[in-house]
Amino acid sequence: MEKFRVRGGARLLGTVQVSGAKNAALPCLAATLLTAEPVRLYGLPRVRDIVTMEKVLATLGESCQHENGTTTVTVGAIEAAHAPYELVRTMRASVLVLGPLLARRRHARVALPGGCAIGARPIDLHLNGLVQLGATVTVQRGDVVAQAPGGLRAARIEFPRITVTGTENLLMAATLARGTTVLRNCAREPEVVDLAQLLTAMGARIDGAGTDTIVVEGVGELGGASHRVIPDRIEAGTYVAAAILAGNGVRVQGCIPEHLTAFLDTLRAAGARLEVESDSIFVPGQGERLRAVSVTTAEYPAFATDLQAQFLTLMTQAEGESAITEAIFENRFQHVLELKRMGAHIEVAGRCARVTGPSRLEGTAVMASDLRASAALVLAALVAEGETIVDRIYHLDRGYERMDDKLRALGARVERYNPGPYQ
Ligand code: UD1
């Protein structure tokens, strides 16, 4: 299993290029199921979750060709409708194929993501919405089986709570439903807007993406299109955090700073200096003193849960006590135990982590537990004394494109290695 060896203390300098957004690329890939024509997508990051989604599409009869940063998705002769457990269990977002499959092929069989019961989290909101669009949904042998033999029909749907992939799934399904669908209490994330842009280019009629109400006028069929996915705001935010922690002048290039407004405002409140331009964020760095700031994660445009772990690492180096409240996911402080082992002062009570800083971090062996937690550990390792070994880097590789190469190009001492099967 691959690990990172990080020797802390190097100052980062230079420019880091932001990749395409994984969370925009995933629904865009799923949307290709809505048409029989080829769809060209530019700037998809080569990360593990994208490879998994491409494998899901392959089991559904599509093929993905890669050439010079362009991915072309084409439908083959066989149009299967079963996304199997081996793939879905490794990535919950595989459920994004449900809406498009049902809309165009009128039936879908998608394994339930591991450990979840129908009716409870995590995909009840997706399934309830599809039922409202006229589908029948049952669970057979661990798979969700959804059918709409006469096609989907429009409905007025209000999400009882905001869900990003739930909004995307129903948005895709509604593009081919008969009549005009109104989705209320929608996620307003930039990735939803990006998906709507692709769907519109394919011929869908969508109004209101990016607001809490999306209106979709169903059309008979959708065609091929070309689309460039937006830059990854979470990756950009992670490198901004790295630059504040360990930088001597780092430019995070090729991002949309507007997508990071809440995060950047919080960093400024903590005393970080940032120079924001149209498509880049320059962090002058050079050992400024940070102040503790408290935040609560929430849906876009508020502070993103996907940047909570990285921000928490930053707060271990800030003066004072910061309260970090995780309001989106119940169990998202798995990085805390490992950060404490590195010397951070953090107490968790329920959904709130209290971080007291600044603390001297020391390198040790730590275990990555999920995608963003892994990034938080790598950030901590950059400023820790001595050597940190970050294990289970495959979590990081799910969503960060070549993070080791990008950090090394900035001057970090990061090495990826494989210790062999017995370690
Ligand atoms: C997406 C992002 C993920 C991000 C999250 C919140 C993708 C591929 N992933 O995940 O990186 O952390 O948004 O910004 O875009 N919920 C239910 N039932 C449902 C659906 C969701 O109870 O049917 C709950 C979830 O458990 C969670 C909350 O709603 O507590 C929000 O989850 P949701 O917005 O759906 O997250 P994802 O779309 O899975």
Tab-separated table of C-alpha atoms and ligand atoms in Angstrom:
chain	number	residue	atom	x	y	z
A	1	MET	CA	0.000	0.000	0.000
A	2	GLU	CA	1.521	3.330	-1.033
A	3	LYS	CA	2.606	5.902	1.503
A	4	PHE	CA	3.974	9.427	1.536
A	5	ARG	CA	7.196	10.237	3.313
A	6	VAL	CA	7.200	13.944	4.128
A	7	ARG	CA	10.111	15.787	5.689
A	8	GLY	CA	8.699	18.903	7.270
A	9	GLY	CA	10.085	22.398	7.320
A	10	ALA	CA	10.693	23.082	3.613
A	11	ARG	CA	9.358	26.452	2.442
A	12	LEU	CA	7.096	26.287	-0.604
A	13	LEU	CA	7.654	28.619	-3.504
A	14	GLY	CA	6.285	28.929	-7.034
A	15	THR	CA	3.077	28.194	-8.917
A	16	VAL	CA	0.741	25.256	-8.582
A	17	GLN	CA	-1.829	24.543	-11.284
A	18	VAL	CA	-5.330	23.542	-10.175
A	19	SER	CA	-6.872	20.472	-11.871
A	20	GLY	CA	-10.438	20.060	-13.078
A	21	ALA	CA	-13.020	19.508	-10.341
A	22	LYS	CA	-13.592	15.876	-9.460
A	23	ASN	CA	-17.043	16.672	-8.095
A	24	ALA	CA	-18.022	18.383	-11.342
A	25	ALA	CA	-16.456	15.690	-13.512
A	26	LEU	CA	-18.364	12.839	-11.837
A	27	PRO	CA	-21.894	14.090	-12.640
A	28	CYS	CA	-20.745	15.221	-16.103
A	29	LEU	CA	-19.556	11.675	-16.833
A	30	ALA	CA	-22.879	10.285	-15.573
A	31	ALA	CA	-24.734	12.754	-17.804
A	32	THR	CA	-23.223	11.107	-20.893
A	33	LEU	CA	-25.720	8.272	-20.292
A	34	LEU	CA	-28.486	10.668	-21.319
A	35	THR	CA	-27.549	10.595	-24.999
A	36	ALA	CA	-26.630	8.128	-27.727
A	37	GLU	CA	-24.160	10.648	-29.182
A	38	PRO	CA	-20.527	11.175	-28.126
A	39	VAL	CA	-19.836	13.709	-25.378
A	40	ARG	CA	-16.430	15.398	-25.131
A	41	LEU	CA	-15.258	16.486	-21.699
A	42	TYR	CA	-12.136	18.608	-21.197
A	43	GLY	CA	-10.006	18.885	-18.107
A	44	LEU	CA	-11.190	15.832	-16.175
A	45	PRO	CA	-8.686	15.178	-13.403
A	46	ARG	CA	-6.927	11.804	-13.566
A	47	VAL	CA	-7.889	10.718	-10.078
A	48	ARG	CA	-9.135	7.391	-8.809
A	49	ASP	CA	-12.800	8.394	-8.449
A	50	ILE	CA	-12.894	9.377	-12.116
A	51	VAL	CA	-11.341	6.056	-13.122
A	52	THR	CA	-13.999	4.316	-11.011
A	53	MET	CA	-16.795	6.275	-12.701
A	54	GLU	CA	-15.351	5.370	-16.098
A	55	LYS	CA	-15.428	1.715	-15.066
A	56	VAL	CA	-19.054	2.118	-14.008
A	57	LEU	CA	-19.835	3.609	-17.432
A	58	ALA	CA	-17.996	0.713	-19.093
A	59	THR	CA	-20.237	-1.811	-17.315
A	60	LEU	CA	-23.177	0.182	-18.684
A	61	GLY	CA	-21.929	-0.150	-22.256
A	62	GLU	CA	-20.069	3.138	-22.682
A	63	SER	CA	-16.437	3.627	-23.539
A	64	CYS	CA	-14.126	6.498	-22.614
A	65	GLN	CA	-11.240	7.521	-24.866
A	66	HIS	CA	-8.507	9.833	-23.618
A	67	GLU	CA	-6.487	12.115	-25.836
A	68	ASN	CA	-4.566	15.255	-24.875
A	69	GLY	CA	-6.684	16.052	-21.832
A	70	THR	CA	-9.972	15.306	-23.597
A	71	THR	CA	-12.223	12.441	-22.612
A	72	THR	CA	-14.702	11.310	-25.239
A	73	VAL	CA	-17.522	9.122	-24.015
A	74	THR	CA	-19.383	7.009	-26.544
A	75	VAL	CA	-22.185	4.507	-26.211
A	76	GLY	CA	-21.517	1.029	-27.567
A	77	ALA	CA	-23.975	-1.493	-28.991
A	78	ILE	CA	-24.860	-3.077	-25.659
A	79	GLU	CA	-26.696	-0.875	-23.236
A	80	ALA	CA	-26.574	-2.688	-19.920
A	81	ALA	CA	-28.222	-1.068	-16.928
A	82	HIS	CA	-26.466	-2.650	-13.947
A	83	ALA	CA	-23.837	-0.843	-11.873
A	84	PRO	CA	-22.374	-3.625	-9.695
A	85	TYR	CA	-21.446	-3.537	-6.010
A	86	GLU	CA	-17.686	-4.056	-6.603
A	87	LEU	CA	-17.582	-0.597	-8.142
A	88	VAL	CA	-20.324	1.228	-6.243
A	89	ARG	CA	-18.945	0.241	-2.836
A	90	THR	CA	-15.676	2.038	-3.593
A	91	MET	CA	-17.446	5.269	-4.494
A	92	ARG	CA	-20.840	6.418	-3.289
A	93	ALA	CA	-21.077	8.946	-6.145
A	94	SER	CA	-21.634	5.993	-8.526
A	95	VAL	CA	-25.266	6.471	-7.595
A	96	LEU	CA	-25.208	9.438	-10.007
A	97	VAL	CA	-25.843	7.021	-12.879
A	98	LEU	CA	-29.273	6.160	-11.489
A	99	GLY	CA	-31.143	9.245	-12.708
A	100	PRO	CA	-29.727	9.297	-16.255
A	101	LEU	CA	-30.096	5.526	-16.729
A	102	LEU	CA	-33.690	5.632	-15.645
A	103	ALA	CA	-34.463	8.671	-17.778
A	104	ARG	CA	-33.111	7.281	-21.050
A	105	ARG	CA	-33.111	3.498	-20.690
A	106	ARG	CA	-36.167	3.460	-18.438
A	107	HIS	CA	-34.682	1.032	-16.006
A	108	ALA	CA	-31.640	0.953	-13.794
A	109	ARG	CA	-30.030	-1.438	-11.375
A	110	VAL	CA	-27.432	0.124	-9.123
A	111	ALA	CA	-25.907	-1.529	-6.064
A	112	LEU	CA	-26.718	0.201	-2.803
A	113	PRO	CA	-23.603	1.900	-1.489
A	114	GLY	CA	-22.085	-0.159	1.344
A	115	GLY	CA	-23.559	-0.159	4.807
A	116	CYS	CA	-26.645	1.880	4.073
A	117	ALA	CA	-30.299	0.998	4.421
A	118	ILE	CA	-32.955	2.242	2.067
A	119	GLY	CA	-35.021	4.982	3.644
A	120	ALA	CA	-32.124	6.257	5.715
A	121	ARG	CA	-28.990	8.063	4.634
A	122	PRO	CA	-27.322	8.163	2.286
A	123	ILE	CA	-29.485	7.986	-0.849
A	124	ASP	CA	-33.087	8.166	0.369
A	125	LEU	CA	-33.460	11.686	-1.022
A	126	HIS	CA	-32.340	10.530	-4.477
A	127	LEU	CA	-34.759	7.596	-4.452
A	128	ASN	CA	-37.742	9.574	-3.109
A	129	GLY	CA	-37.233	12.133	-5.859
A	130	LEU	CA	-37.131	9.470	-8.574
A	131	VAL	CA	-40.356	7.973	-7.204
A	132	GLN	CA	-41.947	11.402	-7.473
A	133	LEU	CA	-40.846	11.474	-11.119
A	134	GLY	CA	-42.903	8.301	-11.624
A	135	ALA	CA	-40.349	5.530	-11.099
A	136	THR	CA	-40.955	2.418	-9.068
A	137	VAL	CA	-38.022	1.668	-6.813
A	138	THR	CA	-37.342	-1.607	-5.020
A	139	VAL	CA	-34.305	-3.254	-3.471
A	140	GLN	CA	-33.364	-6.676	-4.836
A	141	ARG	CA	-30.304	-8.583	-3.645
A	142	GLY	CA	-28.598	-5.413	-2.463
A	143	ASP	CA	-29.313	-3.467	-5.636
A	144	VAL	CA	-31.668	-0.544	-6.105
A	145	VAL	CA	-33.897	-1.484	-9.015
A	146	ALA	CA	-35.679	1.479	-10.539
A	147	GLN	CA	-38.134	1.278	-13.391
A	148	ALA	CA	-40.206	3.678	-15.435
A	149	PRO	CA	-41.436	1.689	-18.450
A	150	GLY	CA	-43.564	4.549	-19.745
A	151	GLY	CA	-40.804	7.114	-19.141
A	152	LEU	CA	-40.450	9.627	-16.317
A	153	ARG	CA	-42.960	12.423	-15.852
A	154	ALA	CA	-42.407	15.863	-14.416
A	155	ALA	CA	-43.117	16.658	-10.774
A	156	ARG	CA	-42.723	19.399	-8.200
A	157	ILE	CA	-40.133	18.144	-5.751
A	158	GLU	CA	-38.903	19.814	-2.605
A	159	PHE	CA	-35.786	18.293	-1.038
A	160	PRO	CA	-36.306	17.962	2.732
A	161	ARG	CA	-32.605	18.710	3.121
A	162	ILE	CA	-30.018	19.988	0.712
A	163	THR	CA	-28.093	17.289	-1.137
A	164	VAL	CA	-25.516	17.939	-3.838
A	165	THR	CA	-25.516	14.633	-5.720
A	166	GLY	CA	-29.253	14.269	-5.014
A	167	THR	CA	-29.884	17.574	-6.793
A	168	GLU	CA	-27.641	16.464	-9.672
A	169	ASN	CA	-29.313	13.075	-10.010
A	170	LEU	CA	-32.812	14.529	-10.205
A	171	LEU	CA	-31.707	17.356	-12.469
A	172	MET	CA	-30.372	14.781	-14.953
A	173	ALA	CA	-33.482	12.611	-14.657
A	174	ALA	CA	-35.795	15.595	-15.187
A	175	THR	CA	-34.164	16.604	-18.498
A	176	LEU	CA	-35.959	13.729	-20.263
A	177	ALA	CA	-39.134	13.635	-18.129
A	178	ARG	CA	-42.411	14.629	-19.771
A	179	GLY	CA	-43.467	18.120	-18.676
A	180	THR	CA	-41.879	20.758	-16.491
A	181	THR	CA	-40.183	19.694	-13.264
A	182	VAL	CA	-39.629	22.131	-10.425
A	183	LEU	CA	-36.906	21.223	-7.918
A	184	ARG	CA	-36.904	23.208	-4.672
A	185	ASN	CA	-34.346	23.498	-1.871
A	186	CYS	CA	-31.637	22.508	-4.350
A	187	ALA	CA	-27.909	22.523	-3.731
A	188	ARG	CA	-26.353	25.703	-5.156
A	189	GLU	CA	-22.808	24.368	-5.498
A	190	PRO	CA	-20.781	25.461	-8.567
A	191	GLU	CA	-20.642	21.778	-9.578
A	192	VAL	CA	-24.448	21.767	-9.984
A	193	VAL	CA	-24.168	24.829	-12.232
A	194	ASP	CA	-21.409	23.161	-14.230
A	195	LEU	CA	-23.553	20.071	-14.784
A	196	ALA	CA	-26.471	22.253	-15.868
A	197	GLN	CA	-24.181	23.918	-18.399
A	198	LEU	CA	-23.233	20.577	-19.926
A	199	LEU	CA	-26.862	19.433	-19.985
A	200	THR	CA	-27.893	22.689	-21.650
A	201	ALA	CA	-25.204	22.190	-24.292
A	202	MET	CA	-26.717	18.722	-24.856
A	203	GLY	CA	-30.096	20.330	-25.512
A	204	ALA	CA	-31.738	20.355	-22.073
A	205	ARG	CA	-33.923	23.259	-20.964
A	206	ILE	CA	-32.882	24.310	-17.484
A	207	ASP	CA	-33.448	27.476	-15.544
A	208	GLY	CA	-32.229	28.489	-12.104
A	209	ALA	CA	-29.163	26.260	-11.583
A	210	GLY	CA	-27.125	27.888	-8.828
A	211	THR	CA	-30.265	29.043	-6.999
A	212	ASP	CA	-32.414	26.974	-4.669
A	213	THR	CA	-35.104	26.453	-7.333
A	214	ILE	CA	-34.341	24.731	-10.614
A	215	VAL	CA	-36.946	24.437	-13.349
A	216	VAL	CA	-36.447	21.786	-16.013
A	217	GLU	CA	-38.591	21.558	-19.105
A	218	GLY	CA	-38.326	17.962	-20.305
A	219	VAL	CA	-37.227	17.316	-23.907
A	220	GLY	CA	-37.602	14.216	-26.102
A	221	GLU	CA	-33.893	13.512	-26.443
A	222	LEU	CA	-30.470	14.965	-25.816
A	223	GLY	CA	-27.492	15.106	-28.161
A	224	GLY	CA	-23.709	15.156	-27.942
A	225	ALA	CA	-21.773	18.169	-26.682
A	226	SER	CA	-18.340	19.435	-25.669
A	227	HIS	CA	-17.713	20.830	-22.222
A	228	ARG	CA	-14.792	21.892	-20.008
A	229	VAL	CA	-15.298	21.142	-16.320
A	230	ILE	CA	-14.668	23.891	-13.777
A	231	PRO	CA	-11.455	23.972	-11.725
A	232	ASP	CA	-11.441	22.106	-8.424
A	233	ARG	CA	-12.204	24.623	-5.683
A	234	ILE	CA	-11.378	22.139	-2.941
A	235	GLU	CA	-7.987	21.327	-4.426
A	236	ALA	CA	-7.333	25.066	-4.828
A	237	GLY	CA	-8.326	25.686	-1.196
A	238	THR	CA	-6.038	22.881	-0.038
A	239	TYR	CA	-3.010	24.443	-1.781
A	240	VAL	CA	-3.904	27.885	-0.430
A	241	ALA	CA	-3.879	26.342	3.058
A	242	ALA	CA	-0.515	24.671	2.316
A	243	ALA	CA	0.871	27.999	1.121
A	244	ILE	CA	-0.262	29.802	4.274
A	245	LEU	CA	1.222	27.110	6.470
A	246	ALA	CA	4.512	26.577	4.708
A	247	GLY	CA	4.823	29.054	1.842
A	248	ASN	CA	7.254	31.756	0.878
A	249	GLY	CA	5.242	33.004	-2.084
A	250	VAL	CA	2.911	30.527	-3.782
A	251	ARG	CA	0.492	31.185	-6.618
A	252	VAL	CA	-2.488	28.843	-6.889
A	253	GLN	CA	-3.210	29.153	-10.590
A	254	GLY	CA	-6.219	28.276	-12.737
A	255	CYS	CA	-8.953	28.477	-10.109
A	256	ILE	CA	-12.153	30.497	-9.755
A	257	PRO	CA	-11.596	32.434	-6.510
A	258	GLU	CA	-15.295	33.365	-6.389
A	259	HIS	CA	-16.053	29.693	-5.672
A	260	LEU	CA	-13.937	29.971	-2.526
A	261	THR	CA	-15.337	33.207	-1.110
A	262	ALA	CA	-16.349	31.876	2.334
A	263	PHE	CA	-13.047	30.020	2.742
A	264	LEU	CA	-10.923	33.002	1.682
A	265	ASP	CA	-12.891	35.365	3.944
A	266	THR	CA	-12.246	33.038	6.886
A	267	LEU	CA	-8.531	32.884	6.064
A	268	ARG	CA	-8.358	36.687	5.946
A	269	ALA	CA	-10.132	36.834	9.314
A	270	ALA	CA	-7.381	34.536	10.602
A	271	GLY	CA	-4.810	37.076	9.449
A	272	ALA	CA	-3.644	35.431	6.222
A	273	ARG	CA	-2.593	37.752	3.417
A	274	LEU	CA	-4.040	36.811	0.041
A	275	GLU	CA	-3.821	38.486	-3.330
A	276	VAL	CA	-6.804	37.407	-5.352
A	277	GLU	CA	-6.854	37.803	-9.120
A	278	SER	CA	-9.379	36.635	-11.709
A	279	ASP	CA	-8.028	33.098	-11.993
A	280	SER	CA	-5.405	32.799	-9.297
A	281	ILE	CA	-4.720	33.313	-5.611
A	282	PHE	CA	-1.264	34.452	-4.561
A	283	VAL	CA	-0.222	33.739	-0.979
A	284	PRO	CA	2.845	35.809	-0.035
A	285	GLY	CA	3.292	33.703	3.111
A	286	GLN	CA	6.566	34.142	4.992
A	287	GLY	CA	5.671	33.056	8.440
A	288	GLU	CA	2.787	35.336	9.345
A	289	ARG	CA	1.113	34.831	12.682
A	290	LEU	CA	-2.346	33.378	12.393
A	291	ARG	CA	-5.220	34.045	14.788
A	292	ALA	CA	-7.766	31.415	15.755
A	293	VAL	CA	-11.105	31.767	13.961
A	294	SER	CA	-14.229	29.679	14.506
A	295	VAL	CA	-16.237	28.254	11.605
A	296	THR	CA	-19.260	26.087	10.951
A	297	THR	CA	-19.495	24.117	7.727
A	298	ALA	CA	-22.637	24.501	5.650
A	299	GLU	CA	-23.910	24.178	2.113
A	300	TYR	CA	-22.551	26.455	-0.623
A	301	PRO	CA	-21.961	29.389	-0.607
A	302	ALA	CA	-20.962	28.929	3.049
A	303	PHE	CA	-17.782	27.260	4.324
A	304	ALA	CA	-17.379	23.872	2.575
A	305	THR	CA	-17.249	20.689	4.634
A	306	ASP	CA	-14.638	19.457	2.135
A	307	LEU	CA	-12.233	22.136	3.437
A	308	GLN	CA	-12.926	21.588	7.127
A	309	ALA	CA	-10.099	19.123	7.766
A	310	GLN	CA	-7.503	21.263	5.982
A	311	PHE	CA	-8.658	24.368	7.874
A	312	LEU	CA	-8.452	22.479	11.135
A	313	THR	CA	-4.778	21.725	10.456
A	314	LEU	CA	-4.234	25.413	9.758
A	315	MET	CA	-5.817	26.296	13.107
A	316	THR	CA	-3.321	24.079	14.944
A	317	GLN	CA	-0.801	26.784	13.974
A	318	ALA	CA	-2.975	29.770	14.935
A	319	GLU	CA	-2.879	31.713	18.193
A	320	GLY	CA	-5.843	30.997	20.470
A	321	GLU	CA	-8.815	28.644	20.463
A	322	SER	CA	-10.932	27.976	17.418
A	323	ALA	CA	-14.223	26.069	17.420
A	324	ILE	CA	-14.786	24.117	14.227
A	325	THR	CA	-18.313	22.818	13.857
A	326	GLU	CA	-19.150	20.170	11.247
A	327	ALA	CA	-22.801	20.589	10.351
A	328	ILE	CA	-23.004	18.471	7.173
A	329	PHE	CA	-21.595	15.057	8.119
A	330	GLU	CA	-21.783	13.402	11.555
A	331	ASN	CA	-18.469	11.642	11.539
A	332	ARG	CA	-15.966	13.886	9.913
A	333	PHE	CA	-13.237	14.397	12.495
A	334	GLN	CA	-11.217	11.298	11.760
A	335	HIS	CA	-8.123	13.401	11.098
A	336	VAL	CA	-8.243	14.743	14.673
A	337	LEU	CA	-6.841	11.660	16.398
A	338	GLU	CA	-3.908	11.523	14.015
A	339	LEU	CA	-3.245	15.266	14.353
A	340	LYS	CA	-3.267	14.840	18.133
A	341	ARG	CA	-0.667	12.120	17.785
A	342	MET	CA	1.458	14.682	15.968
A	343	GLY	CA	1.125	17.026	18.934
A	344	ALA	CA	-1.956	19.134	18.144
A	345	HIS	CA	-4.256	20.231	20.989
A	346	ILE	CA	-7.790	19.369	19.916
A	347	GLU	CA	-10.873	18.324	21.863
A	348	VAL	CA	-13.924	16.986	20.088
A	349	ALA	CA	-17.373	17.172	21.636
A	350	GLY	CA	-20.163	16.030	19.343
A	351	ARG	CA	-19.953	17.987	16.135
A	352	CYS	CA	-17.482	20.567	17.411
A	353	ALA	CA	-13.690	20.366	17.500
A	354	ARG	CA	-11.892	22.903	19.695
A	355	VAL	CA	-8.378	23.533	18.497
A	356	THR	CA	-5.904	25.363	20.697
A	357	GLY	CA	-2.828	26.695	19.021
A	358	PRO	CA	-0.211	27.212	18.078
A	359	SER	CA	1.203	23.779	18.718
A	360	ARG	CA	4.491	22.273	17.714
A	361	LEU	CA	3.801	19.305	15.465
A	362	GLU	CA	6.150	16.360	15.319
A	363	GLY	CA	6.488	13.896	12.501
A	364	THR	CA	5.329	10.334	13.093
A	365	ALA	CA	3.474	7.567	11.263
A	366	VAL	CA	-0.156	8.523	10.620
A	367	MET	CA	-3.012	6.847	8.838
A	368	ALA	CA	-5.208	8.575	6.266
A	369	SER	CA	-8.869	7.701	6.804
A	370	ASP	CA	-10.705	9.574	4.077
A	371	LEU	CA	-10.013	11.884	1.185
A	372	ARG	CA	-9.973	15.278	2.905
A	373	ALA	CA	-8.585	13.908	6.173
A	374	SER	CA	-5.588	12.667	4.158
A	375	ALA	CA	-5.004	16.155	2.804
A	376	ALA	CA	-5.136	17.557	6.343
A	377	LEU	CA	-2.421	15.117	7.429
A	378	VAL	CA	-0.181	15.983	4.490
A	379	LEU	CA	-0.569	19.690	5.353
A	380	ALA	CA	0.362	18.979	8.958
A	381	ALA	CA	3.381	16.974	7.797
A	382	LEU	CA	4.652	19.986	5.819
A	383	VAL	CA	5.126	21.959	9.048
A	384	ALA	CA	5.921	19.098	11.420
A	385	GLU	CA	9.404	18.603	12.761
A	386	GLY	CA	11.133	15.634	11.210
A	387	GLU	CA	9.634	12.928	9.077
A	388	THR	CA	5.966	11.978	8.766
A	389	ILE	CA	4.801	8.807	7.061
A	390	VAL	CA	1.240	9.127	5.780
A	391	ASP	CA	-0.231	5.684	5.210
A	392	ARG	CA	-3.204	4.739	2.998
A	393	ILE	CA	-2.526	7.396	0.411
A	394	TYR	CA	-5.086	5.746	-1.855
A	395	HIS	CA	-7.671	7.885	-0.069
A	396	LEU	CA	-5.828	10.991	-1.241
A	397	ASP	CA	-5.519	9.644	-4.780
A	398	ARG	CA	-9.312	9.415	-4.999
A	399	GLY	CA	-9.553	13.177	-5.367
A	400	TYR	CA	-6.156	14.874	-5.678
A	401	GLU	CA	-4.296	14.667	-8.959
A	402	ARG	CA	-0.583	13.945	-8.345
A	403	MET	CA	-0.461	15.821	-5.061
A	404	ASP	CA	3.065	14.565	-4.351
A	405	ASP	CA	4.368	15.870	-7.700
A	406	LYS	CA	2.602	19.207	-7.281
A	407	LEU	CA	3.947	19.747	-3.761
A	408	ARG	CA	7.439	18.637	-4.764
A	409	ALA	CA	7.446	21.143	-7.622
A	410	LEU	CA	6.831	23.826	-4.974
A	411	GLY	CA	9.846	22.630	-3.001
A	412	ALA	CA	8.189	20.302	-0.487
A	413	ARG	CA	10.081	17.172	0.490
A	414	VAL	CA	7.406	14.610	-0.313
A	415	GLU	CA	8.098	11.162	-1.620
A	416	ARG	CA	5.644	8.427	-2.597
A	417	TYR	CA	6.815	4.915	-1.947
A	418	ASN	CA	5.518	1.403	-1.750
A	419	PRO	CA	6.954	-0.528	1.156
A	420	GLY	CA	5.835	-3.863	-0.240
A	421	PRO	CA	3.085	-6.290	0.694
A	422	TYR	CA	3.995	-6.926	4.351
A	423	GLN	CA	4.067	-3.393	5.712
B	1	UD1	C1	-21.204	15.903	-2.178
B	1	UD1	C2	-19.745	15.885	-2.515
B	1	UD1	C3	-18.906	15.774	-1.243
B	1	UD1	C4	-19.304	16.855	-0.257
B	1	UD1	C5	-20.805	16.864	-0.029
B	1	UD1	C6	-21.258	18.019	0.839
B	1	UD1	C7	-19.721	14.870	-4.696
B	1	UD1	C8	-19.375	13.681	-5.523
B	1	UD1	N1	-19.474	14.763	-3.398
B	1	UD1	O1	-21.496	14.632	-1.565
B	1	UD1	O2	-17.543	15.917	-1.603
B	1	UD1	O3	-18.659	16.630	0.981
B	1	UD1	O4	-21.487	16.959	-1.281
B	1	UD1	O5	-20.869	19.225	0.269
B	1	UD1	O6	-20.150	15.876	-5.213
B	1	UD1	N2	-28.144	12.887	2.852
B	1	UD1	C9	-29.196	12.091	3.231
B	1	UD1	N3	-29.881	11.416	2.275
B	1	UD1	C10	-29.586	11.496	0.951
B	1	UD1	C11	-28.516	12.303	0.556
B	1	UD1	C12	-27.808	12.994	1.538
B	1	UD1	O7	-29.484	11.996	4.426
B	1	UD1	O8	-30.276	10.864	0.135
B	1	UD1	C13	-27.385	13.639	3.862
B	1	UD1	C14	-25.923	13.203	3.930
B	1	UD1	O9	-25.778	12.101	4.788
B	1	UD1	C15	-25.250	14.446	4.460
B	1	UD1	C16	-26.059	15.574	3.828
B	1	UD1	O10	-27.301	14.992	3.445
B	1	UD1	O11	-25.368	14.501	5.864
B	1	UD1	C17	-25.442	16.228	2.618
B	1	UD1	O12	-24.988	15.223	1.737
B	1	UD1	P1	-24.908	15.426	0.167
B	1	UD1	O13	-24.969	16.873	-0.174
B	1	UD1	O14	-25.870	14.521	-0.475
B	1	UD1	O15	-23.448	14.900	-0.120
B	1	UD1	P2	-23.003	14.161	-1.432
B	1	UD1	O16	-23.798	14.677	-2.572
B	1	UD1	O17	-22.944	12.704	-1.225
